[in-house]
Short mmCIF file of C-alpha atoms and ligand atoms in Angstrom, two decimals:
data_model
loop_
_atom_site.label_atom_id
_atom_site.label_comp_id
_atom_site.label_asym_id
_atom_site.label_seq_id
_atom_site.Cartn_x
_atom_site.Cartn_y
_atom_site.Cartn_z
CA UNK A 1 -22.09 12.81 -10.11
CA UNK A 2 -19.01 10.97 -11.39
CA UNK A 3 -17.81 8.31 -10.42
CA UNK A 4 -13.90 8.66 -7.84
CA UNK A 5 -11.48 6.39 -9.96
CA UNK A 6 -8.55 4.00 -7.63
CA UNK A 7 -5.72 3.73 -9.79
CA UNK A 8 -4.90 0.39 -8.80
CA UNK A 9 -6.05 -3.33 -10.40
CA UNK A 10 -6.06 -4.75 -7.79
CA UNK A 11 -9.76 -6.28 -7.30
CA UNK A 12 -9.75 -7.00 -3.75
CA UNK A 13 -7.94 -3.89 -2.96
CA UNK A 14 -11.18 -1.50 -4.77
CA UNK A 15 -13.85 -3.58 -2.68
CA UNK A 16 -11.84 -4.02 0.61
CA UNK A 17 -12.28 0.62 0.00
CA UNK A 18 -15.46 0.53 -1.42
CA UNK A 19 -17.11 -1.23 1.38
CA UNK A 20 -16.15 1.44 3.23
CA UNK A 21 -17.29 4.85 0.90
CA UNK A 22 -21.14 5.64 1.83
CA UNK A 23 -21.68 7.79 -1.01
CA UNK A 24 -19.13 7.99 -3.27
CA UNK A 25 -18.87 5.61 -6.50
CA UNK A 26 -15.31 3.48 -7.32
CA UNK A 27 -14.18 2.72 -10.58
CA UNK A 28 -10.82 1.64 -11.97
CA UNK A 29 -8.79 2.55 -14.57
CA UNK A 30 -9.27 0.06 -17.10
CA UNK A 31 -12.83 0.89 -16.78
CA UNK A 32 -11.91 4.20 -18.58
CA UNK A 33 -10.01 2.60 -20.97
CA UNK A 34 -6.27 3.21 -19.30
CA UNK A 35 -4.88 0.23 -19.44
CA UNK A 36 -1.53 0.67 -20.13
CA UNK A 37 1.15 0.86 -16.49
CA UNK A 38 0.95 3.78 -15.07
CA UNK A 39 4.78 4.99 -14.31
CA UNK A 40 5.96 4.60 -10.67
CA UNK A 41 9.72 5.46 -11.39
CA UNK A 42 9.93 8.14 -7.81
CA UNK A 43 12.42 7.57 -5.53
CA UNK A 44 9.87 8.18 -2.65
CA UNK A 45 6.87 6.23 -1.54
CA UNK A 46 5.00 9.68 -1.23
CA UNK A 47 6.36 10.44 -5.01
CA UNK A 48 5.02 7.87 -6.46
CA UNK A 49 1.91 7.27 -4.76
CA UNK A 50 1.27 11.53 -6.66
CA UNK A 51 2.55 10.55 -9.62
CA UNK A 52 -0.26 7.60 -9.88
CA UNK A 53 -2.42 9.71 -9.24
CA UNK A 54 -1.35 12.76 -11.27
CA UNK A 55 -1.08 10.33 -14.32
CA UNK A 56 -5.21 9.68 -14.16
CA UNK A 57 -6.17 13.49 -13.12
CA UNK A 58 -4.40 14.62 -16.16
CA UNK A 59 -6.45 12.07 -19.16
CA UNK A 60 -9.03 12.06 -17.15
CA UNK A 61 -9.78 15.11 -15.51
CA UNK A 62 -11.64 13.68 -12.53
CA UNK A 63 -12.30 12.83 -8.90
CA UNK A 64 -9.00 9.67 -8.52
CA UNK A 65 -6.56 8.68 -5.54
CA UNK A 66 -3.63 6.26 -5.73
CA UNK A 67 -1.84 4.56 -2.86
CA UNK A 68 1.42 3.33 -2.74
CA UNK A 69 3.24 1.06 -0.20
CA UNK A 70 6.65 -0.35 1.48
CA UNK A 71 8.36 -1.99 3.98
CA UNK A 72 11.03 -0.08 5.84
CA UNK A 73 13.65 -1.63 7.91
CA UNK A 74 15.53 0.34 10.36
CA UNK A 75 18.16 -1.33 9.99
CA UNK A 76 19.27 -1.44 6.52
CA UNK A 77 17.94 2.52 6.48
CA UNK A 78 15.09 2.10 5.10
CA UNK A 79 15.45 -0.14 2.21
CA UNK A 80 13.39 -1.89 0.83
CA UNK A 81 11.32 0.50 0.70
CA UNK A 82 10.05 2.29 -2.14
CA UNK A 83 11.25 -0.90 -3.96
CA UNK A 84 9.51 -3.33 -1.96
CA UNK A 85 7.89 -4.84 -5.13
CA UNK A 86 11.12 -5.53 -7.05
CA UNK A 87 13.25 -6.00 -4.10
CA UNK A 88 15.52 -9.53 -5.57
CA UNK A 89 14.63 -8.42 -9.72
CA UNK A 90 11.95 -6.84 -12.06
CA UNK A 91 9.92 -10.28 -12.05
CA UNK A 92 8.68 -8.40 -8.14
CA UNK A 93 8.62 -12.30 -6.94
CA UNK A 94 7.54 -12.12 -3.20
CA UNK A 95 9.82 -15.30 -2.08
CA UNK A 96 12.42 -13.72 -3.88
CA UNK A 97 12.12 -10.72 -1.90
CA UNK A 98 11.75 -12.49 1.27
CA UNK A 99 14.82 -14.56 0.40
CA UNK A 100 17.10 -11.16 -0.26
CA UNK A 101 15.32 -9.97 2.73
CA UNK A 102 16.54 -12.43 5.28
CA UNK A 103 20.28 -12.71 3.78
CA UNK A 104 20.28 -8.74 4.40
CA UNK A 105 19.59 -9.60 7.89
CA UNK A 106 21.62 -12.63 8.70
CA UNK A 107 23.61 -12.23 11.76
CA UNK A 108 21.27 -8.16 12.97
CA UNK A 109 19.84 -7.70 16.47
CA UNK A 110 17.57 -4.64 15.27
CA UNK A 111 14.87 -6.41 13.59
CA UNK A 112 12.85 -3.68 13.87
CA UNK A 113 11.14 -2.35 11.02
CA UNK A 114 7.37 -0.59 9.46
CA UNK A 115 5.38 -0.92 6.90
CA UNK A 116 4.14 2.61 5.07
CA UNK A 117 1.30 3.31 2.70
CA UNK A 118 0.70 6.94 1.35
CA UNK A 119 -2.71 7.82 -0.14
CA UNK A 120 -2.72 10.36 -3.13
CA UNK A 121 -6.41 11.70 -3.37
CA UNK A 122 -6.93 14.55 -6.58
CA UNK A 123 -10.35 16.02 -5.03
CA UNK A 124 -11.82 18.82 -7.01
CA UNK A 125 -8.31 19.63 -8.66
CA UNK A 126 -6.63 20.17 -5.19
CA UNK A 127 -4.25 17.44 -3.27
CA UNK A 128 -4.50 15.46 -0.34
CA UNK A 129 -2.14 12.62 1.46
CA UNK A 130 -3.04 10.28 3.91
CA UNK A 131 -1.05 8.01 5.49
CA UNK A 132 -1.19 4.86 7.73
CA UNK A 133 2.20 2.78 8.89
CA UNK A 134 1.93 -0.20 11.10
CA UNK A 135 5.58 -0.97 13.09
CA UNK A 136 6.95 -4.38 13.93
CA UNK A 137 9.76 -6.83 13.40
CA UNK A 138 10.72 -9.06 10.59
CA UNK A 139 11.87 -12.83 11.63
CA UNK A 140 14.29 -15.08 11.37
CA UNK A 141 12.33 -17.70 9.16
CA UNK A 142 8.98 -17.47 7.19
CA UNK A 143 5.43 -18.23 9.93
CA UNK A 144 1.89 -18.38 8.07
CA UNK A 145 -0.17 -18.98 4.76
CA UNK A 146 -2.05 -16.26 4.34
CA UNK A 147 -1.58 -12.64 3.09
CA UNK A 148 0.26 -11.16 0.20
CA UNK A 149 3.89 -9.91 0.41
CA UNK A 150 6.24 -9.65 2.77
CA UNK A 151 3.59 -10.77 5.45
CA UNK A 152 4.66 -14.64 6.23
CA UNK A 153 8.43 -12.66 7.45
CA UNK A 154 7.00 -9.46 9.63
CA UNK A 155 4.97 -9.36 12.97
CA UNK A 156 3.45 -6.05 14.19
CA UNK A 157 4.03 -4.53 17.48
CA UNK A 158 2.14 -6.05 20.37
CA UNK A 159 1.96 -9.21 18.65
CA UNK A 160 3.60 -12.62 18.27
CA UNK A 161 2.33 -14.16 15.04
CA UNK A 162 3.08 -12.86 11.65
CA UNK A 163 0.25 -11.01 9.58
CA UNK A 164 -0.06 -13.63 7.79
CA UNK A 165 -0.75 -15.62 10.36
CA UNK A 166 -3.34 -13.46 10.78
CA UNK A 167 -7.01 -13.49 9.58
CA UNK A 168 -7.65 -10.75 7.45
CA UNK A 169 -9.95 -8.59 8.87
CA UNK A 170 -7.60 -8.30 11.78
CA UNK A 171 -4.74 -7.51 9.56
CA UNK A 172 -6.72 -4.80 7.96
CA UNK A 173 -7.94 -3.38 11.57
CA UNK A 174 -3.79 -2.54 12.15
CA UNK A 175 -2.50 -2.46 9.41
CA UNK A 176 -0.77 0.54 7.29
CA UNK A 177 -3.10 -0.03 4.27
CA UNK A 178 -5.67 -0.26 7.00
CA UNK A 179 -4.92 2.91 8.27
CA UNK A 180 -3.76 4.74 5.50
CA UNK A 181 -7.83 4.00 4.01
CA UNK A 182 -9.68 4.69 7.45
CA UNK A 183 -8.04 8.11 7.44
CA UNK A 184 -8.96 8.48 3.41
CA UNK A 185 -12.27 6.89 4.11
CA UNK A 186 -13.40 9.88 6.69
CA UNK A 187 -12.63 11.92 4.10
CA UNK A 188 -14.49 11.46 1.97
CA UNK A 189 -17.55 10.15 3.40
CA UNK A 190 -17.38 14.09 4.68
CA UNK A 191 -16.54 15.88 1.97
CA UNK A 192 -19.17 18.56 0.52
CA UNK A 193 -19.68 16.11 -2.73
P1 IMP B 201 1.86 -1.53 -3.50
O1 IMP B 201 2.28 -0.53 -3.54
O2 IMP B 201 0.27 -1.84 -3.17
O3 IMP B 201 2.07 -2.41 -5.19
O4 IMP B 201 2.68 -2.51 -2.23
C1 IMP B 201 4.34 -2.79 -3.16
C2 IMP B 201 5.19 -3.95 -2.59
O5 IMP B 201 5.26 -3.88 -0.77
C3 IMP B 201 4.58 -4.86 -2.71
O6 IMP B 201 4.46 -5.72 -4.10
C4 IMP B 201 4.83 -5.63 -1.54
O7 IMP B 201 5.59 -6.99 -1.83
C5 IMP B 201 4.97 -4.86 -0.66
N1 IMP B 201 3.29 -4.51 0.48
C6 IMP B 201 2.64 -4.33 0.40
N2 IMP B 201 1.71 -4.30 0.87
C7 IMP B 201 1.84 -5.77 1.75
C8 IMP B 201 1.20 -6.23 2.73
O8 IMP B 201 0.26 -5.26 3.36
N3 IMP B 201 1.86 -7.10 2.90
C9 IMP B 201 3.24 -7.97 3.25
N4 IMP B 201 3.51 -6.96 1.89
C10 IMP B 201 3.41 -6.09 1.59
#
């Protein structure tokens, strides 16, 4: 059977998902000759994830999937949301994004937020979407060295430490991406190959 394309350039993400799949082999757009940045111009997380999956499917005609993630802060009307990576500018610097987020939440008592990941899978020409959500709150200062992105300021519900203070395994077990990937993997491990 042909390999399934995961529309990511992140080798950690690829490895993480591949480890959970029993009989499906994954590959990347780059290995299939798609080296340009895949456009993400939608104004929703669902839209971006779908846009990336369709981009691959239109060019390669193979089974493929793509993910997109955003941090949605309740007091900010869901921002940064789909703009999470570029919140503080095109440079996509995590540190600047966190600084802007903390500034925009200064004096705000409602610190509730959630991470949301949407994966779009195109399997034998049919689209499927899988969502993963983790609720939590934004701290007033950075804590921890692990993880990436907004991890140093996000405390998941039921915990009193940030994602950046957790080991990767504990984070993956409850995270937005971990949950979306679990739903994808459960589908792929049961679908007719
Ligand atoms: P992407 O869709 O996975 O590229 O994620 C978009 C942006 O959301 C990233 O640039 C990060 O800033 C943020 N993000 C995604 N996943 C996480 C996470 O697990 N922890 C913290 N930030 C994240």
